[in-house]
PDB file of C-alpha atoms and ligand atoms in Angstrom:
ATOM      1  CA  MET A1130      -2.651  14.327 -50.098  1.00 86.00           C
ATOM      2  CA  THR A1131      -0.462  11.324 -50.741  1.00 94.00           C
ATOM      3  CA  CYS A1132       2.159  10.154 -48.284  1.00 95.00           C
ATOM      4  CA  GLU A1133       4.784  11.322 -50.768  1.00 95.00           C
ATOM      5  CA  ASP A1134       3.341  14.840 -50.797  1.00 94.00           C
ATOM      6  CA  VAL A1135       3.193  14.873 -47.021  1.00 95.00           C
ATOM      7  CA  ARG A1136       6.785  13.713 -46.599  1.00 93.00           C
ATOM      8  CA  LEU A1137       8.026  16.342 -48.993  1.00 93.00           C
ATOM      9  CA  ALA A1138       6.186  18.987 -46.972  1.00 92.00           C
ATOM     10  CA  ILE A1139       7.676  17.620 -43.747  1.00 91.00           C
ATOM     11  CA  HIS A1140      11.187  17.857 -45.186  1.00 89.00           C
ATOM     12  CA  GLU A1141      10.574  21.370 -46.451  1.00 88.00           C
ATOM     13  CA  ALA A1142       9.295  22.512 -43.056  1.00 88.00           C
ATOM     14  CA  GLN A1143      12.436  21.148 -41.387  1.00 84.00           C
ATOM     15  CA  ASP A1144      14.643  22.953 -43.894  1.00 80.00           C
ATOM     16  CA  ASP A1145      13.501  26.285 -42.467  1.00 76.00           C
ATOM     17  CA  ALA A1146      15.258  27.790 -39.471  1.00 69.00           C
ATOM     18  CA  PRO A1147      13.441  27.700 -37.166  1.00 73.00           C
ATOM     19  CA  ALA A1148      11.426  24.757 -38.382  1.00 75.00           C
ATOM     20  CA  GLY A1149       8.329  25.854 -40.252  1.00 80.00           C
ATOM     21  CA  THR A1150       4.783  25.053 -39.256  1.00 87.00           C
ATOM     22  CA  LEU A1151       3.257  22.159 -41.139  1.00 90.00           C
ATOM     23  CA  PRO A1152       0.323  23.100 -43.376  1.00 91.00           C
ATOM     24  CA  GLU A1153      -3.102  22.040 -42.143  1.00 94.00           C
ATOM     25  CA  PRO A1154      -3.627  19.279 -44.768  1.00 95.00           C
ATOM     26  CA  VAL A1155      -0.284  17.784 -43.735  1.00 95.00           C
ATOM     27  CA  ARG A1156      -1.222  17.815 -40.067  1.00 95.00           C
ATOM     28  CA  VAL A1157      -4.544  16.183 -40.868  1.00 96.00           C
ATOM     29  CA  HIS A1158      -2.761  13.440 -42.777  1.00 96.00           C
ATOM     30  CA  ILE A1159      -0.198  12.910 -40.033  1.00 96.00           C
ATOM     31  CA  ALA A1160      -2.944  12.469 -37.464  1.00 95.00           C
ATOM     32  CA  SER A1161      -4.096   9.343 -39.245  1.00 96.00           C
ATOM     33  CA  CYS A1162      -0.892   8.024 -40.848  1.00 96.00           C
ATOM     34  CA  ALA A1163       1.564   6.392 -38.453  1.00 95.00           C
ATOM     35  CA  GLU A1164       4.426   6.228 -40.939  1.00 95.00           C
ATOM     36  CA  CYS A1165       4.302   9.895 -41.862  1.00 95.00           C
ATOM     37  CA  ARG A1166       3.847  10.783 -38.192  1.00 94.00           C
ATOM     38  CA  GLU A1167       7.004   8.858 -37.359  1.00 93.00           C
ATOM     39  CA  LEU A1168       8.961  10.610 -40.101  1.00 92.00           C
ATOM     40  CA  ALA A1169       7.807  14.007 -38.845  1.00 92.00           C
ATOM     41  CA  SER A1170       8.790  13.079 -35.309  1.00 90.00           C
ATOM     42  CA  ASP A1171      12.211  11.767 -36.316  1.00 88.00           C
ATOM     43  CA  LEU A1172      13.043  14.804 -38.425  1.00 87.00           C
ATOM     44  CA  ALA A1173      11.794  17.176 -35.752  1.00 86.00           C
ATOM     45  CA  ALA A1174      14.022  15.526 -33.149  1.00 86.00           C
ATOM     46  CA  ILE A1175      17.101  15.655 -35.354  1.00 83.00           C
ATOM     47  CA  GLY A1176      16.360  19.183 -36.500  1.00 81.00           C
ATOM     48  CA  ALA A1177      15.911  20.421 -32.946  1.00 81.00           C
ATOM     49  CA  ALA A1178      19.188  18.803 -31.902  1.00 81.00           C
ATOM     50  CA  LEU A1179      21.037  20.428 -34.769  1.00 79.00           C
ATOM     51  CA  ARG A1180      19.595  23.868 -34.114  1.00 78.00           C
ATOM     52  CA  ALA A1181      20.501  23.626 -30.426  1.00 80.00           C
ATOM     53  CA  MET A1182      24.174  22.941 -31.087  1.00 78.00           C
ATOM     54  CA  PRO A1183      26.760  25.513 -30.030  1.00 77.00           C
ATOM     55  CA  ARG A1184      28.580  27.205 -32.869  1.00 73.00           C
ATOM     56  CA  ALA A1185      32.296  26.883 -32.350  1.00 70.00           C
ATOM     57  CA  PRO A1186      34.991  27.882 -34.838  1.00 70.00           C
ATOM     58  CA  LEU A1187      37.262  25.339 -36.467  1.00 69.00           C
ATOM     59  CA  PRO A1188      40.954  25.429 -35.593  1.00 74.00           C
ATOM     60  CA  ALA A1189      43.002  27.666 -37.887  1.00 74.00           C
ATOM     61  CA  GLU A1190      44.935  24.635 -39.173  1.00 76.00           C
ATOM     62  CA  THR A1191      41.726  23.244 -40.594  1.00 74.00           C
ATOM     63  CA  LEU A1192      41.225  26.335 -42.671  1.00 72.00           C
ATOM     64  CA  ASP A1193      44.836  26.088 -43.774  1.00 74.00           C
ATOM     65  CA  ALA A1194      44.261  22.491 -44.848  1.00 72.00           C
ATOM     66  CA  VAL A1195      41.248  23.490 -46.865  1.00 71.00           C
ATOM     67  CA  TRP A1196      43.208  26.228 -48.518  1.00 69.00           C
ATOM     68  CA  GLY A1197      46.133  23.905 -49.288  1.00 71.00           C
ATOM     69  CA  ARG A1198      43.884  21.440 -51.003  1.00 68.00           C
ATOM     70  CA  THR A1199      41.903  23.864 -53.056  1.00 65.00           C
ATOM     71  CA  ILE A1200      44.224  26.712 -54.034  1.00 60.00           C
ATOM     72  CA  ARG A1201      47.626  25.415 -55.127  1.00 46.00           C
ATOM     73  CA  ALA A1202      49.273  28.529 -56.427  1.00 45.00           C
ATOM     74  CA  THR A1203      49.146  32.120 -55.317  1.00 50.00           C
ATOM     75  CA  PRO A1204      48.583  34.432 -58.260  1.00 51.00           C
ATOM     76  CA  SER A1205      51.487  36.860 -58.668  1.00 46.00           C
ATOM     77  CA  GLY A1206      50.767  40.366 -57.606  1.00 44.00           C
ATOM     78  CA  PHE A1207      48.252  39.112 -55.121  1.00 47.00           C
ATOM     79  CA  ALA A1208      50.546  38.654 -52.137  1.00 46.00           C
ATOM     80  CA  HIS A1209      48.329  40.837 -50.034  1.00 48.00           C
ATOM     81  CA  GLY A1210      45.403  38.679 -51.019  1.00 50.00           C
ATOM     82  CA  LEU A1211      46.715  35.548 -49.312  1.00 52.00           C
ATOM     83  CA  GLY A1212      44.126  35.740 -46.604  1.00 58.00           C
ATOM     84  CA  PHE A1213      41.475  36.358 -49.174  1.00 57.00           C
ATOM     85  CA  TRP A1214      42.364  33.222 -51.123  1.00 56.00           C
ATOM     86  CA  ARG A1215      42.453  31.148 -48.003  1.00 59.00           C
ATOM     87  CA  LEU A1216      39.056  32.476 -47.142  1.00 60.00           C
ATOM     88  CA  ALA A1217      37.796  31.888 -50.658  1.00 60.00           C
ATOM     89  CA  ALA A1218      38.890  28.259 -50.501  1.00 60.00           C
ATOM     90  CA  ALA A1219      37.224  27.716 -47.168  1.00 60.00           C
ATOM     91  CA  ALA A1220      34.103  29.508 -48.220  1.00 57.00           C
ATOM     92  CA  SER A1221      33.750  27.683 -51.490  1.00 56.00           C
ATOM     93  CA  LEU A1222      33.838  24.371 -49.674  1.00 56.00           C
ATOM     94  CA  ALA A1223      31.292  25.443 -47.131  1.00 56.00           C
ATOM     95  CA  PHE A1224      29.146  26.953 -49.824  1.00 50.00           C
ATOM     96  CA  ALA A1225      28.227  23.550 -51.097  1.00 50.00           C
ATOM     97  CA  VAL A1226      26.792  22.671 -47.718  1.00 51.00           C
ATOM     98  CA  VAL A1227      25.476  25.865 -46.218  1.00 52.00           C
ATOM     99  CA  SER A1228      24.816  28.098 -49.163  1.00 49.00           C
ATOM    100  CA  THR A1229      22.445  30.519 -47.522  1.00 48.00           C
ATOM    101  CA  THR A1230      24.742  31.485 -44.659  1.00 48.00           C
ATOM    102  CA  LEU A1231      27.569  32.123 -47.096  1.00 46.00           C
ATOM    103  CA  PHE A1232      25.552  34.826 -48.729  1.00 50.00           C
ATOM    104  CA  PHE A1233      26.809  37.073 -45.974  1.00 49.00           C
ATOM    105  CA  VAL A1234      30.442  36.059 -46.320  1.00 52.00           C
ATOM    106  CA  PHE A1235      30.852  37.169 -49.873  1.00 53.00           C
ATOM    107  CA  ALA A1236      29.105  40.348 -50.527  1.00 51.00           C
ATOM    108  CA  PRO A1237      30.338  41.588 -53.903  1.00 52.00           C
ATOM    109  CA  VAL A1238      34.036  42.456 -53.658  1.00 49.00           C
ATOM    110  CA  THR A1239      35.099  45.429 -55.700  1.00 50.00           C
ATOM    111  CA  PRO A1240      38.710  45.873 -56.884  1.00 54.00           C
ATOM    112  CA  PRO A1241      41.339  46.140 -55.552  1.00 62.00           C
ATOM    113  CA  GLY A1242      39.961  43.867 -52.849  1.00 66.00           C
ATOM    114  CA  PRO A1243      38.399  43.772 -49.428  1.00 70.00           C
ATOM    115  CA  THR A1244      39.739  45.815 -46.562  1.00 76.00           C
ATOM    116  CA  ALA A1245      41.407  44.213 -43.593  1.00 79.00           C
ATOM    117  CA  VAL A1246      38.270  44.716 -41.557  1.00 79.00           C
ATOM    118  CA  GLU A1247      36.151  43.077 -44.239  1.00 78.00           C
ATOM    119  CA  LEU A1248      38.578  40.171 -44.465  1.00 79.00           C
ATOM    120  CA  ALA A1249      38.549  39.632 -40.724  1.00 79.00           C
ATOM    121  CA  HIS A1250      34.780  39.723 -40.670  1.00 77.00           C
ATOM    122  CA  ALA A1251      34.474  37.364 -43.623  1.00 79.00           C
ATOM    123  CA  GLU A1252      37.023  34.970 -42.164  1.00 80.00           C
ATOM    124  CA  ALA A1253      35.126  34.866 -38.897  1.00 78.00           C
ATOM    125  CA  GLN A1254      31.961  34.106 -40.844  1.00 76.00           C
ATOM    126  CA  ALA A1255      33.657  31.342 -42.810  1.00 79.00           C
ATOM    127  CA  GLU A1256      35.049  29.759 -39.651  1.00 77.00           C
ATOM    128  CA  LEU A1257      31.629  29.828 -38.085  1.00 75.00           C
ATOM    129  CA  VAL A1258      30.113  28.165 -41.126  1.00 77.00           C
ATOM    130  CA  LEU A1259      32.777  25.485 -41.303  1.00 79.00           C
ATOM    131  CA  GLY A1260      32.536  24.793 -37.599  1.00 77.00           C
ATOM    132  CA  TYR A1261      28.799  24.570 -37.757  1.00 74.00           C
ATOM    133  CA  THR A1262      28.966  22.257 -40.747  1.00 77.00           C
ATOM    134  CA  ALA A1263      31.435  19.894 -39.122  1.00 77.00           C
ATOM    135  CA  ARG A1264      29.471  19.759 -35.897  1.00 75.00           C
ATOM    136  CA  ALA A1265      26.205  19.345 -37.731  1.00 76.00           C
ATOM    137  CA  LEU A1266      27.503  16.361 -39.649  1.00 77.00           C
ATOM    138  CA  ALA A1267      28.848  14.734 -36.503  1.00 76.00           C
ATOM    139  CA  ALA A1268      25.737  15.450 -34.473  1.00 75.00           C
ATOM    140  CA  THR A1269      23.476  14.192 -37.213  1.00 75.00           C
ATOM    141  CA  ARG A1270      25.305  10.898 -37.252  1.00 74.00           C
ATOM    142  CA  VAL A1271      25.269  10.571 -33.482  1.00 75.00           C
ATOM    143  CA  ALA A1272      21.622  11.540 -33.203  1.00 74.00           C
ATOM    144  CA  ALA A1273      20.622   9.119 -35.931  1.00 73.00           C
ATOM    145  CA  GLU A1274      22.614   6.279 -34.392  1.00 73.00           C
ATOM    146  CA  ASP A1275      21.279   6.917 -30.909  1.00 75.00           C
ATOM    147  CA  ARG A1276      17.752   7.093 -32.148  1.00 72.00           C
ATOM    148  CA  VAL A1277      17.969   3.978 -34.266  1.00 70.00           C
ATOM    149  CA  LEU A1278      19.698   2.014 -31.528  1.00 72.00           C
ATOM    150  CA  ALA A1279      17.336   3.117 -28.773  1.00 73.00           C
ATOM    151  CA  GLU A1280      14.070   2.955 -30.624  1.00 72.00           C
ATOM    152  CA  LYS A1281      14.474   0.359 -33.325  1.00 67.00           C
ATOM    153  CA  VAL A1282      17.328  -2.032 -32.722  1.00 68.00           C
ATOM    154  CA  ALA A1283      17.184  -2.490 -28.951  1.00 69.00           C
ATOM    155  CA  PRO A1284      13.491  -3.382 -28.775  1.00 69.00           C
ATOM    156  CA  ALA A1285      13.869  -5.745 -31.715  1.00 70.00           C
ATOM    157  CA  VAL A1286      16.818  -7.488 -30.047  1.00 71.00           C
ATOM    158  CA  ARG A1287      14.860  -7.842 -26.829  1.00 71.00           C
ATOM    159  CA  GLY A1288      11.936  -9.278 -28.738  1.00 70.00           C
ATOM    160  CA  VAL A1289       9.686  -6.390 -27.844  1.00 63.00           C
ATOM    161  CA  PRO A1290       7.047  -5.718 -30.477  1.00 62.00           C
ATOM    162  CA  MET A1291       7.560  -2.377 -32.175  1.00 57.00           C
ATOM    163  CA  PRO A1292       5.282   0.206 -30.619  1.00 57.00           C
ATOM    164  CA  SER A1293       3.317   2.305 -32.976  1.00 57.00           C
ATOM    165  CA  PRO A1294       4.568   5.901 -32.973  1.00 56.00           C
ATOM    166  CA  SER A1295       2.911   7.575 -30.040  1.00 53.00           C
ATOM    167  CA  ARG A1296       4.547  10.957 -29.908  1.00 54.00           C
ATOM    168  CA  SER A1297       2.073  13.668 -30.589  1.00 52.00           C
ATOM    169  CA  PRO A1298       2.680  15.797 -33.681  1.00 54.00           C
ATOM    170  CA  ARG A1299       3.949  19.281 -33.051  1.00 52.00           C
TER     171      ARG A1299
HETATM  172 ZN1   ZN B 581       1.283   9.052 -44.872  1.00 56.97          ZN
END
């Protein structure tokens, strides 16, 4: 296996929730390749931090802002569908980021439209997705910065030689 193959496999394993187990050939490679081992360790740390985050809803005004920017006009005869369009706007934005979760938000809607219970459920789902997305982006940035500062920049500034990655693979 080439390093490129191994790194692709590492990324794919981290895309699963929970993180998938690395195939045996990948683990064999990692045992003898410091660079791939470091990538696996870095991604595992970031992935674990993201999965451990609490899932909090976004404020309602955030959903309103999304709606205002994506759906300009309310189709006539669809006054009752206002909540639906707001939800659709929010969901379509989140869809680009968290497509799999959104599968549950928009089960096929048959005319004349979703019931109030379905809307409430879907809106709760959309808020969860948006909240998770926002927190995930922020936490990813923070985790990456902390890790780079602590492990790469600080030792370099102090003149400490870079240690070879010593964390054991999962
Ligand atoms: Zn490698």
